[in-house]
Coordinates of C-alpha atoms in Angstrom, one line a residue:
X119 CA 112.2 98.3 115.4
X120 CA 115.3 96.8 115.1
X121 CA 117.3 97.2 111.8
X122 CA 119.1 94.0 112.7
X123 CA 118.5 91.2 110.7
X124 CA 115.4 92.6 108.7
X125 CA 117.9 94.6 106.9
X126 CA 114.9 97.6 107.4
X127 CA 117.5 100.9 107.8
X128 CA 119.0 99.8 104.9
X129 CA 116.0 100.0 102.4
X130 CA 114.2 103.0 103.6
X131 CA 106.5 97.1 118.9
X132 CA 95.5 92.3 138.3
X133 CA 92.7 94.6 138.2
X134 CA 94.0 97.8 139.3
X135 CA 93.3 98.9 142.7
X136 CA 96.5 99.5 144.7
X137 CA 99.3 101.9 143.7
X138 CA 101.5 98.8 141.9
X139 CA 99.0 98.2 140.2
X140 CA 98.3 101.5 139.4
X141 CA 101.9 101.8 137.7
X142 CA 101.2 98.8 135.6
X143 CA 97.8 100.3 134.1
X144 CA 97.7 102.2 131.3
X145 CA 95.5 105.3 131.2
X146 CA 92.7 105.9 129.3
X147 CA 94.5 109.2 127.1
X148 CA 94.7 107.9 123.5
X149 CA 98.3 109.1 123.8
X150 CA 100.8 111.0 121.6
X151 CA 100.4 113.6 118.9
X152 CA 103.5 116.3 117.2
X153 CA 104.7 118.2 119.5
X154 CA 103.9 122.1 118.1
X155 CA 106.8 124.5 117.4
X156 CA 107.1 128.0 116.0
X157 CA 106.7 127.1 112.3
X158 CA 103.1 125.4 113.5
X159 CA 102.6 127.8 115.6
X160 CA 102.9 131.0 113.7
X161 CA 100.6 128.8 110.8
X162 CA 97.5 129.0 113.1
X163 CA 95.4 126.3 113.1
X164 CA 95.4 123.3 111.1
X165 CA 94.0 123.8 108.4
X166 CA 91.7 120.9 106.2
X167 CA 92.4 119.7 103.0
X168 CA 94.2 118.6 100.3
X169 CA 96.6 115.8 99.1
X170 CA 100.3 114.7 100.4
X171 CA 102.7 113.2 98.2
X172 CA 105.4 111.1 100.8
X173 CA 108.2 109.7 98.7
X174 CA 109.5 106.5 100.3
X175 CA 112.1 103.3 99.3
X176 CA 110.1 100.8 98.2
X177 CA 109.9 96.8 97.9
X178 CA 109.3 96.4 93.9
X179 CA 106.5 94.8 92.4
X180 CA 106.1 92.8 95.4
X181 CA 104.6 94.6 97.6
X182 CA 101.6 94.0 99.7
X183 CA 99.1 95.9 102.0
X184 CA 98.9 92.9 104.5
X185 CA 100.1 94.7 107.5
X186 CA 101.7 91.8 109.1
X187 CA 104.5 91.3 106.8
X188 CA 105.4 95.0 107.1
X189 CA 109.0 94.8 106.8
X190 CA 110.0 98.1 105.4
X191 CA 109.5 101.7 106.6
X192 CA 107.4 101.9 103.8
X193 CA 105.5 99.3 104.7
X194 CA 105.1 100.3 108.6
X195 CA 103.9 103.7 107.3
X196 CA 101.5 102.5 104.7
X197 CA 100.6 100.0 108.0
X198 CA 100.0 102.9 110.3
X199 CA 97.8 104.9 107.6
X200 CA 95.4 101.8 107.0
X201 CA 95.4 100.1 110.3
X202 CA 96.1 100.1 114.3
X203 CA 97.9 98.0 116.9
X204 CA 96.5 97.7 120.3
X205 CA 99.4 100.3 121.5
X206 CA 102.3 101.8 120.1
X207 CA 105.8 103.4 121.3
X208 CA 106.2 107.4 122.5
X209 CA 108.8 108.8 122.1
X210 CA 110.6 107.3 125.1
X211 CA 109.6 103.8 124.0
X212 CA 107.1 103.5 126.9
X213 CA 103.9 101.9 125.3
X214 CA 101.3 104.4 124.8
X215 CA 97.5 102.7 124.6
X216 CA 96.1 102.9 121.1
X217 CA 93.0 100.4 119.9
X218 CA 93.7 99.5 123.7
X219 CA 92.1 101.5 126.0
X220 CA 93.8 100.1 128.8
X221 CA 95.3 97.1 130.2
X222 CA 95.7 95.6 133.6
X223 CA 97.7 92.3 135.2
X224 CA 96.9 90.0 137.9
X225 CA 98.7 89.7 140.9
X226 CA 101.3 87.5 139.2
X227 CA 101.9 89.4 135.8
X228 CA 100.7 86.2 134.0
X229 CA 97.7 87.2 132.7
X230 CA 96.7 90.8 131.7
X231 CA 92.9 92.2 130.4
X232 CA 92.9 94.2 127.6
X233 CA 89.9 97.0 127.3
X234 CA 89.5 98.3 124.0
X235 CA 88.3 101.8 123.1
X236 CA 85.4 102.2 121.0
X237 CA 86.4 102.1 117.1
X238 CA 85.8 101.0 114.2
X239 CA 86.4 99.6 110.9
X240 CA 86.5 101.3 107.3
X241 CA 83.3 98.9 106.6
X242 CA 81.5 100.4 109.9
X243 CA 81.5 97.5 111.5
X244 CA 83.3 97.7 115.5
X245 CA 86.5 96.4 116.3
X246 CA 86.0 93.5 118.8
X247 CA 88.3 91.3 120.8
X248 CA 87.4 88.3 118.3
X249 CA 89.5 90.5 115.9
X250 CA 92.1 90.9 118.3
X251 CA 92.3 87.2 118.8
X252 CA 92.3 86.3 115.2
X253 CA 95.1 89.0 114.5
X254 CA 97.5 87.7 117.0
X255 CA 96.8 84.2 116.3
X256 CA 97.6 84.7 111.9
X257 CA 100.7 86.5 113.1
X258 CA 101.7 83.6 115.4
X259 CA 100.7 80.9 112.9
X260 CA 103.5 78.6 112.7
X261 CA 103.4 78.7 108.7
X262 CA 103.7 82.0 108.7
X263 CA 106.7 83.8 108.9
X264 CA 105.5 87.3 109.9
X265 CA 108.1 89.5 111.9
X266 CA 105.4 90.2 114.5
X267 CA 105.7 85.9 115.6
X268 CA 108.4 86.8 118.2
X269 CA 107.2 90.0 119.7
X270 CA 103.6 87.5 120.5
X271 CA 106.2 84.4 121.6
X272 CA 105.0 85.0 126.0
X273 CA 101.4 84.7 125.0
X274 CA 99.3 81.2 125.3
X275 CA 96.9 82.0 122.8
X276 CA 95.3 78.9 122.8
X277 CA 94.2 79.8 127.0
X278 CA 93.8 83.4 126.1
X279 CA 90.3 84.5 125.3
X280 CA 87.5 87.4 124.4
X281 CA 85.9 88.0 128.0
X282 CA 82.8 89.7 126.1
X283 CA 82.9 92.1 122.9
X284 CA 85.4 94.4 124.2
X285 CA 87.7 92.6 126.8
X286 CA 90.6 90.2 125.9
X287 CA 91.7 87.8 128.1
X288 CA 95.9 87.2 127.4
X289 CA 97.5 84.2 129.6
X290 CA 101.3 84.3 129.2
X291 CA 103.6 81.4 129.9
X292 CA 105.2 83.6 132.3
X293 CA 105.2 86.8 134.8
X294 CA 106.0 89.3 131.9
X295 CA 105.5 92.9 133.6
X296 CA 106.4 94.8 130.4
X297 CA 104.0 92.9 128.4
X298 CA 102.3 96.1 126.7
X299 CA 105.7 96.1 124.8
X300 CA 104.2 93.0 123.2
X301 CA 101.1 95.0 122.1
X302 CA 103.4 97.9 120.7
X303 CA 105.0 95.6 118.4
X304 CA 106.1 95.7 115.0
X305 CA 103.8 94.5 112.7
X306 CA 101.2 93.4 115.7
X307 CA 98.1 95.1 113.8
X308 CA 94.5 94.3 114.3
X309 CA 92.6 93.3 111.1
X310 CA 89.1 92.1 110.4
X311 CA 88.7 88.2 111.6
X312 CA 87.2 88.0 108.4
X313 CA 90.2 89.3 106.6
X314 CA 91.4 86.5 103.8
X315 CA 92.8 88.9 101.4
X316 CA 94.2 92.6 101.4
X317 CA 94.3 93.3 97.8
X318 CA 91.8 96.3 99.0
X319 CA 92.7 96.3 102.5
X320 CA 89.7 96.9 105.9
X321 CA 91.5 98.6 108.8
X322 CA 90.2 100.9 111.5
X323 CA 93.4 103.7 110.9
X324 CA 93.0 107.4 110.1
X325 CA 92.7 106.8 106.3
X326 CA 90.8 104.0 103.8
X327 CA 92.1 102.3 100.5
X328 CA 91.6 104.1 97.3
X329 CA 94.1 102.4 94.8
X330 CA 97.6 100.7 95.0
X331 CA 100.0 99.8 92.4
X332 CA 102.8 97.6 94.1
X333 CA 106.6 99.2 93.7
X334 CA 105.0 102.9 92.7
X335 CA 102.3 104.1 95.1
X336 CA 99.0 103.6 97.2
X337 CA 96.7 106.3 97.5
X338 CA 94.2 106.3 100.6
X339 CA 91.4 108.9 101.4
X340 CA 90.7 110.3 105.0
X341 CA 88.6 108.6 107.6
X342 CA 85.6 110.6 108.9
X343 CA 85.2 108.5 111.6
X344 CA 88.5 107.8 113.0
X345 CA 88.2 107.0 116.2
X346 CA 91.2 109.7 117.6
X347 CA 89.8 112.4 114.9
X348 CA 89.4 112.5 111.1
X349 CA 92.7 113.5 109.7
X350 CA 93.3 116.8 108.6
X351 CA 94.1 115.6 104.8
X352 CA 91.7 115.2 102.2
X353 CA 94.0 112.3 100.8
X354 CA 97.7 111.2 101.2
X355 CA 99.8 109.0 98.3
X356 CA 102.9 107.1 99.1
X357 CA 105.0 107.5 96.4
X358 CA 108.1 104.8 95.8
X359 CA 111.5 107.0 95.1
X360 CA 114.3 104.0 96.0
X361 CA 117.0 106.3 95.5
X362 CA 117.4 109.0 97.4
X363 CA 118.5 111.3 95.2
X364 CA 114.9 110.6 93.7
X365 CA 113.5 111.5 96.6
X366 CA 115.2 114.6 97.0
X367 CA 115.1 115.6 93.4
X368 CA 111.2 115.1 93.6
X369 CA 110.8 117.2 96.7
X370 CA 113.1 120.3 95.8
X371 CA 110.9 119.8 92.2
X372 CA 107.3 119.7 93.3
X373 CA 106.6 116.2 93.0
X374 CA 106.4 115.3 96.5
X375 CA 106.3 117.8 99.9
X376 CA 107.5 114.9 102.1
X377 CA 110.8 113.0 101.4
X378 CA 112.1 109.7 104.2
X379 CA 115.2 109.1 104.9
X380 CA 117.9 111.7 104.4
X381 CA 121.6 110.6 104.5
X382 CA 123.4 113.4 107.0
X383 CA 125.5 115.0 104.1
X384 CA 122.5 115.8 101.9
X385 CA 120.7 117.1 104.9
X386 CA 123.5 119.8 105.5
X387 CA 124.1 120.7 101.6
X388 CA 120.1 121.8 101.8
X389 CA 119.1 122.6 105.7
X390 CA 118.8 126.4 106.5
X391 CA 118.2 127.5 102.3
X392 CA 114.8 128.1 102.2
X393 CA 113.8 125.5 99.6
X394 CA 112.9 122.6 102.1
X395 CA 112.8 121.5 105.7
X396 CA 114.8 119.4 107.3
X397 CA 113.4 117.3 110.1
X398 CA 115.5 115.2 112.3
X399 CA 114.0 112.7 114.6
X400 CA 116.5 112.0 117.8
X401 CA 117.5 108.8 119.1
X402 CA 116.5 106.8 116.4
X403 CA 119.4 104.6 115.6
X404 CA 122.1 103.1 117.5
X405 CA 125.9 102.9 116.3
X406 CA 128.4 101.1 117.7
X407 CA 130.8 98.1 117.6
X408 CA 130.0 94.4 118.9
X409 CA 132.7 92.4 121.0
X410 CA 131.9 88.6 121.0
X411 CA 132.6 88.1 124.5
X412 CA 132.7 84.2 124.6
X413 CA 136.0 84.1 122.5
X414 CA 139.2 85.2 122.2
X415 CA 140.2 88.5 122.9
X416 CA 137.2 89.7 123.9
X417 CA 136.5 87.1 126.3
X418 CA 138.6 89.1 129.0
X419 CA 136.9 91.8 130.6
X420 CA 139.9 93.9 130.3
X421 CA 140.1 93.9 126.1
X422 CA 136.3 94.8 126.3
X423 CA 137.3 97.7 128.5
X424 CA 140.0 98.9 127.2
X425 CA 138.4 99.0 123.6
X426 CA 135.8 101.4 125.7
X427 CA 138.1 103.8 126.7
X428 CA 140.0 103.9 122.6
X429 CA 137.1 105.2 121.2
X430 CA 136.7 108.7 120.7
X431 CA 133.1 109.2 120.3
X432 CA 132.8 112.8 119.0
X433 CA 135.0 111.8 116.3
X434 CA 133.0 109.1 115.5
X435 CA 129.9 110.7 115.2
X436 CA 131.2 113.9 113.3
X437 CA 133.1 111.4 110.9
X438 CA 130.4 108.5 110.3
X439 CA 127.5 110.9 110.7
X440 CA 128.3 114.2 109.9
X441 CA 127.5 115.2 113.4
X442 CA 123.5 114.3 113.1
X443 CA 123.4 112.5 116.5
X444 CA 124.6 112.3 120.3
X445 CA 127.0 110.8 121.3
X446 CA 126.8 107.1 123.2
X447 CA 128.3 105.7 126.8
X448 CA 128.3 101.5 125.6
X449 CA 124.3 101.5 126.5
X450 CA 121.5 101.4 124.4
X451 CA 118.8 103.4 124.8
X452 CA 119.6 106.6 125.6
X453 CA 116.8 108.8 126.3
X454 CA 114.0 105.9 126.6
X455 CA 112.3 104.1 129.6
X456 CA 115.0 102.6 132.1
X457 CA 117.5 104.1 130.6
X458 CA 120.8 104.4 133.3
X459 CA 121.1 108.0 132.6
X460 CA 123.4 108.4 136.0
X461 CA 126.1 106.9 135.1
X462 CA 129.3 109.0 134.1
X463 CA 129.8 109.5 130.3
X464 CA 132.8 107.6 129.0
X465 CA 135.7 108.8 127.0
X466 CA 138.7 108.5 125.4
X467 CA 141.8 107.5 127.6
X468 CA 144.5 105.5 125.5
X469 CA 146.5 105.5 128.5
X470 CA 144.5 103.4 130.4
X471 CA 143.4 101.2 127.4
X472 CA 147.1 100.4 126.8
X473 CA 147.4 99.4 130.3
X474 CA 144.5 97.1 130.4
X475 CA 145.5 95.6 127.4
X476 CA 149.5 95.2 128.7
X477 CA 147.5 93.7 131.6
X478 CA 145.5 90.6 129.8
X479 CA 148.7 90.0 128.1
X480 CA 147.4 91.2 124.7
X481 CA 149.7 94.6 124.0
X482 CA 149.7 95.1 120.4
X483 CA 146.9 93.1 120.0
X484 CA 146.0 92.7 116.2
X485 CA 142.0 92.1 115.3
X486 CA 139.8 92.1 112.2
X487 CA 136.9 94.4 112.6
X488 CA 133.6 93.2 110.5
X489 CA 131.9 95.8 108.6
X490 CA 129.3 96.4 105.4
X491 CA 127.7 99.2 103.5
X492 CA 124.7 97.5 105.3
X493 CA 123.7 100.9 107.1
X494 CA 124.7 104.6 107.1
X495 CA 128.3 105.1 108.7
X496 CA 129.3 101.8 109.3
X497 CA 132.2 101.8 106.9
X498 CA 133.0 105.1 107.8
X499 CA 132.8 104.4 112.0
X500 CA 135.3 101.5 111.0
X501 CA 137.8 103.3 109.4
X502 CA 137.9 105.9 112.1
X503 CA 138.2 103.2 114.9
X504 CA 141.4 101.7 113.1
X505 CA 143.0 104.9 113.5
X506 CA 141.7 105.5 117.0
X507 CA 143.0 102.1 118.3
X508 CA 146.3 102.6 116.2
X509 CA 147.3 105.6 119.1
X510 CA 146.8 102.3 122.0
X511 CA 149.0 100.4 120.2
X512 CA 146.0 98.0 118.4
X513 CA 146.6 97.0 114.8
X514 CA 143.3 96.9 113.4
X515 CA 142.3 95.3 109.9
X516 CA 138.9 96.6 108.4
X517 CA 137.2 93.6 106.4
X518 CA 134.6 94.6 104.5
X519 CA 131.6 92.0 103.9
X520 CA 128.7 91.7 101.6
X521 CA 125.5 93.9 103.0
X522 CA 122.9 91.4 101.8
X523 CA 124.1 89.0 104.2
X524 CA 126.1 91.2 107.1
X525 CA 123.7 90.9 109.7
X526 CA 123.4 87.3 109.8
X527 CA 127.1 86.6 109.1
X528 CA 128.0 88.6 112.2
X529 CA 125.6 86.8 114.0
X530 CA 127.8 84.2 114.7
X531 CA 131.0 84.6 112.8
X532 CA 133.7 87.0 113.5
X533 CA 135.3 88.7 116.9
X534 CA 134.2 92.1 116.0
X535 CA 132.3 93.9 114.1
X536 CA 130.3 97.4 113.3
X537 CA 126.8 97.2 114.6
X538 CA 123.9 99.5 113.6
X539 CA 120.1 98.9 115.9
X540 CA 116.5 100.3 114.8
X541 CA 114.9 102.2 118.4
X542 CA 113.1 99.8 120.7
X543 CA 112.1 99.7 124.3
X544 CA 115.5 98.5 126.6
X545 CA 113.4 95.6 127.9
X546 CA 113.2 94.4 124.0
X547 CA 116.8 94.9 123.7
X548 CA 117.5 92.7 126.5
X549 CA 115.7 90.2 126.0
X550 CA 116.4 89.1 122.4
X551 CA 120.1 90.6 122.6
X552 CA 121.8 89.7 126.1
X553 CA 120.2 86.6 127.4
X554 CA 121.6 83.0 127.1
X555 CA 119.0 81.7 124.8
X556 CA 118.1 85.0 122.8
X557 CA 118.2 84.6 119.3
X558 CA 120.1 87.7 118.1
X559 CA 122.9 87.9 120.6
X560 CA 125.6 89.0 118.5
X561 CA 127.9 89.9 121.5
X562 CA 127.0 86.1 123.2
X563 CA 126.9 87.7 126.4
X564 CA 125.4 84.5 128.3
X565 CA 125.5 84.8 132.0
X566 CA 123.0 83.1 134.3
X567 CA 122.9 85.9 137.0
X568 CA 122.6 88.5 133.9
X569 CA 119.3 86.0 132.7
X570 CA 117.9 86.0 136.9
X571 CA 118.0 89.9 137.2
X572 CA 115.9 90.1 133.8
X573 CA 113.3 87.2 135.1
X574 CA 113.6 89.2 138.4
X575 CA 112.6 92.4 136.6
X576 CA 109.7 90.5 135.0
X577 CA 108.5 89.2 138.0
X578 CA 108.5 92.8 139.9
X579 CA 104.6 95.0 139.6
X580 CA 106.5 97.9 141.3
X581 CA 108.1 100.5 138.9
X582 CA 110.5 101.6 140.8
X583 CA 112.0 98.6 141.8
X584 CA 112.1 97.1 138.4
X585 CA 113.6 100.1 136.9
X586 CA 116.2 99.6 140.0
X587 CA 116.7 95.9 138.6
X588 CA 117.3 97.5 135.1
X589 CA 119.6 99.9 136.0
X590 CA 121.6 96.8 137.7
X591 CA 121.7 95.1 134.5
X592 CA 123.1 98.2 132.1
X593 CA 125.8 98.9 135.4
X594 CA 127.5 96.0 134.8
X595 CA 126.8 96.3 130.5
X596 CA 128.8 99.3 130.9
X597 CA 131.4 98.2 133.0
X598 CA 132.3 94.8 131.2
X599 CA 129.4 94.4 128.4
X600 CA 130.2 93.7 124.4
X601 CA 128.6 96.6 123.1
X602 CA 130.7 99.1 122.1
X603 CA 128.1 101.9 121.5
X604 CA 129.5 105.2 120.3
X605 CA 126.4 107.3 119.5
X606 CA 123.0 107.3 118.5
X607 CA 121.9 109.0 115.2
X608 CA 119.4 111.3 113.8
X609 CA 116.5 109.8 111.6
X610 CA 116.1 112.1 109.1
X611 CA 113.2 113.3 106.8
X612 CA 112.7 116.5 104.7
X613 CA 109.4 118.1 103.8
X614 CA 108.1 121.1 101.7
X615 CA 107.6 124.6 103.6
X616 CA 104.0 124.1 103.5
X617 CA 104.2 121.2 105.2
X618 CA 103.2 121.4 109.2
X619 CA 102.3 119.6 111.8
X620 CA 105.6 116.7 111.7
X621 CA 106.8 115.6 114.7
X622 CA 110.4 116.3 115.8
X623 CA 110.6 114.1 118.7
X624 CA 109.8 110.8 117.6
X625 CA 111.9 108.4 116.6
X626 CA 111.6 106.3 113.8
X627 CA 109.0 103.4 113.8
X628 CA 107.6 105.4 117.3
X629 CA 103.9 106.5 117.5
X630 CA 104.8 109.6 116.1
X631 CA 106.6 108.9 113.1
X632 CA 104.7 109.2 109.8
X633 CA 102.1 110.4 111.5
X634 CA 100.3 111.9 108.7
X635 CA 96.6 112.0 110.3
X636 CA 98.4 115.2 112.1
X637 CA 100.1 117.0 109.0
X638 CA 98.4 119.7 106.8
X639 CA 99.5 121.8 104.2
X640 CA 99.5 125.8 105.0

């Protein structure tokens, strides 16, 4: 979910019985599915048949069908065609139950039961909760080095066990209330506990193996007996395109009728002519700026703030991202689960950012601002800063790193730098971005009362209070946090008239992303 450090935007997760508990159980709908519009509608029903052609980047001859080292979109869409996860994210980032039919906690959120639905393998043979088991414990292999390993980190899965066929038994280390984000994961697919090799990979997904050639394409065939419905496709081939001009020249020429990953400007030179589609999926990314609030300037509450109020985020978003996005208030998440929707939208007020900054004793304050061609608009967003923070008096030199490496060079280096994030649930973000010992906290915001509100939250079966507790948290992110977060951008995709049935809610890497069990051609 999170384009930071995988590098993945750049190349292409008690037994119920009182109302608490209620709020904690998942329900037994198999969850989302596009959303129709008039173009669907006026199609009529979906119709059966045929093969897709969905042009992606790809990873070169290297490339494998073992779902667990999904790193890619490519990869999480070839993933999501072949296999399942126990849940996945809607479109809000809640968890929505999947090979899970449901899940339920004890009393002390230590331990949840996971029910799974009836489904099977492309061999016929039933998933169980041995497979389960066996999935989570390759991913968590300490040899490994699957991207899945952290998502699983809260689990004991040497105490955890299979209760009977369908019924796994997960002990955590800890109360961990929003542990169904764990079975959303990236990469946290269930495979045969058989599976040794996926040269011809088993899954229980909408669609079964017919060939793959790594770094060109993998063609799979649809699955009769999928569990949530056979797919309305006969067959559907992931075609590699790196470039995107490949992928676009191959959709406006017949070779393809779906085409990932749009940059904004070649979404406006073709949207509205007739020749393709244009589909963008809101909320997808998040843009902004990261403070490192542990050193100087930045570690006065006042810089952080008055760098808040210099930005002008319409400008921002019409300059980085020709407009295809919202713009941001300094919290992540916008639109998702928890999201502190009630607090009042920042803007632009260089007169108050001057006086804050005359006020730490920093006025005309001079600061290197990190950036890379590492993601869409971040060269652009820092060019546009520097002349925003110019008008408050802030001298501000652009340095411009090497994208191979940006993401773990800002890590640790640097004061300030441009900052890009993949969607994921706010709990997610949290926890490995804003806590004292997470491992990706760029802005090295480390406060033990910040850490006690999170445990707090974990520790808390009713909903309503713990969304209380996470609205506490992103109050005081948005008063004094390091993220500097100026808008959240379309993801966008483009697809062939013919094409129906493509979500345009989802976000990418959500349940309904390449979804292409529910596309058919009209």
């Amino acid at each position: 979910m999170n384009d930071q450090p995988s590098g993945l935007a750049r190349r292409g997760f008690i037994i119920a019985g009182s109302a608490t508990a209620m709020a904690l159980t998942a329900g037994c709908g198999s969850g989302g599915s596009a959303e129709p519009d008039a173009k669907n509608a006026a199609a009529g029903p979906a119709k059966q048949g045929g093969r897709l052609r969905a042009a992606f980047a790809g990873g070169g001859a290297n490339e494998t069908l073992d779902p667990h080292q999904a790193n890619l979109f490519v990869d999480a869409a070839r993933a999501k065609a072949l296999f399942d996860k126990l849940a996945d994210f809607g479109a809000d980032l809640a968890p929505v139950a999947r090979l899970a039919e449901r899940w339920e906690p004890n009393e002390a959120l230590d331990t949840w039961r996971i029910t799974l639905r009836e489904a099977a393998f492309h061999n016929g043979e039933p998933v169980t909760a041995e497979d389960v088991l066996h999935s989570y414990a390759r991913i968590a292999d300490p040899k490994g080095t699957f991207r899945a390993k952290a998502s699983l980190e809260p689990i004991d899965l040497a105490a955890s066990r299979a209760v009977d066929a369908t019924t796994v038994e997960f002990k955590l280390k800890r109360p961990y209330a929003e542990f169904p984000n764990v079975l959303a994961a990236f990469g946290a697919y269930i495979v045969p506990k058989d599976a040794t090799s996926f040269d011809e990979p088993v899954g229980s997904g909408p669609f079964s193996f017919v060939s793959f050639k790594p770094g060109s394409s993998l063609v799979v065939k649809r699955n009769d007996a999928y569990w949530e419905g056979a797919p309305h496709l006969d067959e559907l081939e992931f075609v590699v395109a790196t470039e995107e001009s490949a992928r676009v020249s191959a959709l406006l020429g017949g070779q393809v009728e779906y085409a990932h990953e749009l940059n904004p400007a070649t979404a406006r030179a073709h949207e509205g002519k007739g020749k393709i589609d244009v589909v963008r999926l809101p909320g997808s990314a998040m843009q902004g700026f990261v403070m490192k609030t542990d050193r100087a300037p930045f570690d006065d509450k006042r810089v952080r703030q008055a760098f808040f109020l210099i930005a002008d985020r319409k400008e921002l978003l019409d300059g980085a991202l020709s407009g295809a996005g919202e713009v941001g208030n300094d919290l992540f998440g916008k639109g998702y689960q928890y999201y502190a929707s009630g607090l009042p939208q920042r803007t632009q007020d260089l007169e108050k950012a001057r006086a804050l900054l005359a006020e730490a004793g920093v006025a005309g304050l001079k600061v290197t601002l990190d950036t890379a061609p590492a993601a869409t608009g971040l060269i652009e967003a820092a060019g546009i800063f520097k002349e925003q923070a110019a008008k408050a008096g802030v001298t501000v030199e652009v340095k411009v790193g090497n994208k191979d490496t940006y993401w773990k060079d800002i890590l640790n280096s640097g004061t300030f730098a441009s900052y890009r994030s993949g969607a994921m649930p706010i709990e997610s973000h949290i926890s490995q971005r804003l806590l004292t010992g997470s491992t990706t906290n760029a802005t090295k915001w480390q406060h033990k009362d910040f850490d006690d509100l999170y445990q707090q939250a974990q520790s808390t079966r009713d909903a309503t209070q713990r969304a209380a507790l996470y609205e506490r948290m992103q109050r005081r992110l948005h008063d004094e946090g390091g993220f500097l977060i100026w808008g959240f951008a379309d993801w966008i995709v483009a697809t062939a008239p013919k094409v129906r049935g493509v979500s345009k809610e989802a976000p990418a890497n959500t349940l309904d992303w390449a979804r292409f069990d529910k596309i058919w051609l009209a």
